[in-house]
Amino acid sequence: MLRTQKNKHLGLVLGFMLFLLSNVYAQEEQQSLISYIKKLENHFDVKFSYIDDDLKDIDIAIPKNLSTLESILQYIEDTFHIETEKLNDRYYTLSTNNQVNVCGVVLDNFADNTVMGATVELLGTDNAKITDNNGAFSFDNVPRNASLQIRYLGYVTKYVKVESLLEQGECPKILLAPYYEQLDEVFVYKYLTSGIIKETDASITLNTAEFGILPGLIEPDILQTVQALPGIKSIDETVSDINVRGGTNDQNLILWNGIKMYQSGHFFGLISAFNPYQTDKVTIYKNGTPANFGDGVSSVIQMETGNSIPENFKGGGGFNLISGDIYAEAPITNKLGIQFSARRSATDFLRTPTYKQFINRAFQDSEIRLQNNSTVDDEFIRDEDFFFYDFSGKILYDLNDNHKIRLSAIHIKNNLKFEETNVSADETNISLLKQNNISIGGQLQSNWTDRFSTHLNMYYSKYNLDAQNVYDNQVQQLFQNNQVIENALKLNTNFIINDAFNWNNGYQYIETGIVNATIINQPSFESELKGVIRTHAPYSQLNYNSPGNKFIGKIGARFNLIENLGTFKKFLIEPRINLNFKLANYLRAELLGEFKSQTTNQVIDLEQNFLGIEKRRWILSNDNTLPVTKSKQGSVGINYEKNNFYVGIEGFYKNVDGISTSTQGFQNQYQFSGEIGSYDVKGLELLINKKGDNYSTWLSYAYNKNDYTFDSIVPQSFPNNLDIRHTITFASTYTYKDLKLSIGLNYRTGKPFTEPVPGDDGLDDNFTPPRINFQAPNSSRLPEYFRADASAIYNFQIGRTIRANAGLSILNFTDRKNTLNKYYRVNQDDEIETVENFSLGITPNVSFRVSF
């Protein structure tokens, strides 16, 4: 037994010695490189030219398996970085290469985003570079043994050897690790897709620079994107008629760089009028609005362009099947910068499939039937000439580090000529429409001390709508004009009391003038209504953040003194509350409440007077036919997030008083009555979202019970025109390398409408012309709505500094025919006609964009 173990040990020792011998004999003995080169000259009958000082301190051991001169020289090159050059069959040169060119790309720790503006310094020298928009840098003729230092705010400084970069190949990726500092815990919820965040005050922030992809969208259309959020929808599929928690579109306060916008869409509400590539940040409030926001009893949608002077020039442009656009921002000096964007439609010279579907949706989506359900077979010939454009710009000037001036301007324009000929009746109707919005504003942002800052905002805005309708082969002509001019001065102050408290105070003066003019030639009628309302509104709000953010609170109030010159004067107090507190790990609750008011509304004229949503005209409250609209809202919500799994649920109650049937879009017996009433909404919103490294899936559900109350209507209470009881959205996004995919399903129950009394009693012949006898208001409902959308975007590089993407989207890819609206009218033969408006059919769109 003992001998067996000794033999075993001896075998191991012999094996190890054999292993060492095999390695020793696999190589020649170490020798100086110069002496080895002389052996090569004798063996291969060649001559080498070199400088002794470059090679004298180098020792070499050549592996036995290298037998050719070419393989030996290659080994010398790779091992000692000595360049060899063959002059002819006999003569070679050897030289050391200590100067090299090096480049790299700096990325964040997850290799998701490039780090633009990082400092890359060649240690021991004054040579330093700044990474470009793609995170790239390069140096020429640097020592091979040098080291680089890479620094960027928020990341750990990294040191890299030049030689290690060369070994990785051409322009390798360099990952920076985030610098972590122990701070109070901050709770924000990132959901749906990248760039959408729910803040601690329950507002939603959209960061367009980081925006991902949503179903049906290949470009980040701002007002389309907000409709992906629970509680925000457009019942008629437009961006100019956004309904937030059962409210009408005119009950949303839409701000661009602090300027109130009275026009928000192109193509009659199908496209947002704000260029997303210049817009830096969008904030949406559904409740718990800060005290500095007045107006908009349903929501606030605040858009802001970039507010810092750019360090480098950047821009881009692109096109889709509707329009093309460009944008850019550039530094003029280190204290002066500019931004601009421009977009124009191609609809007046290019008729694409997308354009045809939009035209069908806007003007030709109606099916007309008589009371006996027979279809009207009149043949129509339609011709349209339509285009739109928008331009926006901003000048940024820093007086110094503490005082900054910002000047903004935006111009939005729509032009249309629409001609429709009824071949059967030999009758032609022509509609002309011009819609313009021009707004300019200036801001002064000042930091007076470390604790006290102010923000002064002034603006002028003008909206103008001119419409001309020519009926019955130019027998009757209708001219309409709606003009809104608004001037405002707003001052906001912020005082940091201590680490936990800060105090906002401010004052706002807003003057709004509105003109409504109507001229009809037959029968002759002229009307011009003018009004001006001035609002003085001081406000105050106290904000508190407890240590560790266990409790976050905002309590404030707004004090409105409203004057309609020569008509009325009102004083309204609007309290606001916004509380957020920790219940347990990963679980927080929020309590929100607000009183709000507004003095501008949109009345909706006869269906045949205007086209699409443009039949709406702005009017002022007069405390008689239209009082100041006031709202009260409260909500309670709970949010849970852990491991990228988010669940949010919120219940709310909202009451809006001082509405008129003329502002609600009635299409029944109360369309022209101008009755004053209110509506109440009780609702629940649920969002479930699971995110991974390359995917996001979500399910949202909203329940609304929305009822009108009009004391002078029988019955006094009935469903709201926007009473959509159930809304469900299911969607998913997936990213594979440079490809982004998204698909989504949208379902909602039908909206209410009012039907005529069935049979012969449906028409009242006691009036001239006859009138329709309707059933109880909103006692019927449209069919359910269902739409499926999909989109794909592929990102790629064109050049070192030029990025590009191509996108494809399909709206309603099942081509379902959804009924959006249904109303009734009396034709020239004194028959009741049923008019149905339908949704977009299957609508493809493609885009191509470049940025640099």
mmCIF file with all atom_site columns, C-alpha atoms in Angstrom, residues 201 206 215 268 275-276 453-454 484 513 589 681 714 716 745 770:
data_model
loop_
_atom_site.group_PDB
_atom_site.id
_atom_site.type_symbol
_atom_site.label_atom_id
_atom_site.label_alt_id
_atom_site.label_comp_id
_atom_site.label_asym_id
_atom_site.label_entity_id
_atom_site.label_seq_id
_atom_site.pdbx_PDB_ins_code
_atom_site.Cartn_x
_atom_site.Cartn_y
_atom_site.Cartn_z
_atom_site.occupancy
_atom_site.B_iso_or_equiv
_atom_site.pdbx_formal_charge
_atom_site.auth_seq_id
_atom_site.auth_comp_id
_atom_site.auth_asym_id
_atom_site.auth_atom_id
_atom_site.pdbx_PDB_model_num
ATOM 1  C CA . ASP A 1 201 ? -47.253 65.708 -6.885  1.00 0.00 ? 201 ASP A CA 1
ATOM 2  C CA . LEU A 1 206 ? -43.044 63.823 -20.671 1.00 0.00 ? 206 LEU A CA 1
ATOM 3  C CA . PRO A 1 215 ? -48.703 52.252 -30.458 1.00 0.00 ? 215 PRO A CA 1
ATOM 4  C CA . PHE A 1 268 ? -58.737 70.013 -38.014 1.00 0.00 ? 268 PHE A CA 1
ATOM 5  C CA . ASN A 1 275 ? -43.135 70.567 -32.771 1.00 0.00 ? 275 ASN A CA 1
ATOM 6  C CA . PRO A 1 276 ? -42.025 67.845 -30.330 1.00 0.00 ? 276 PRO A CA 1
ATOM 7  C CA . SER A 1 453 ? -35.601 83.610 -6.807  1.00 0.00 ? 453 SER A CA 1
ATOM 8  C CA . THR A 1 454 ? -38.179 85.194 -9.129  1.00 0.00 ? 454 THR A CA 1
ATOM 9  C CA . VAL A 1 484 ? -58.976 86.317 -29.329 1.00 0.00 ? 484 VAL A CA 1
ATOM 10 C CA . GLY A 1 513 ? -60.556 90.301 -25.468 1.00 0.00 ? 513 GLY A CA 1
ATOM 11 C CA . ALA A 1 589 ? -50.719 57.314 -1.027  1.00 0.00 ? 589 ALA A CA 1
ATOM 12 C CA . VAL A 1 681 ? -68.161 62.935 -12.650 1.00 0.00 ? 681 VAL A CA 1
ATOM 13 C CA . VAL A 1 714 ? -86.889 67.528 -18.263 1.00 0.00 ? 714 VAL A CA 1
ATOM 14 C CA . GLN A 1 716 ? -83.181 67.493 -14.932 1.00 0.00 ? 716 GLN A CA 1
ATOM 15 C CA . LEU A 1 745 ? -55.606 47.857 -28.272 1.00 0.00 ? 745 LEU A CA 1
ATOM 16 C CA . PRO A 1 770 ? -90.570 71.453 -39.324 1.00 0.00 ? 770 PRO A CA 1
#
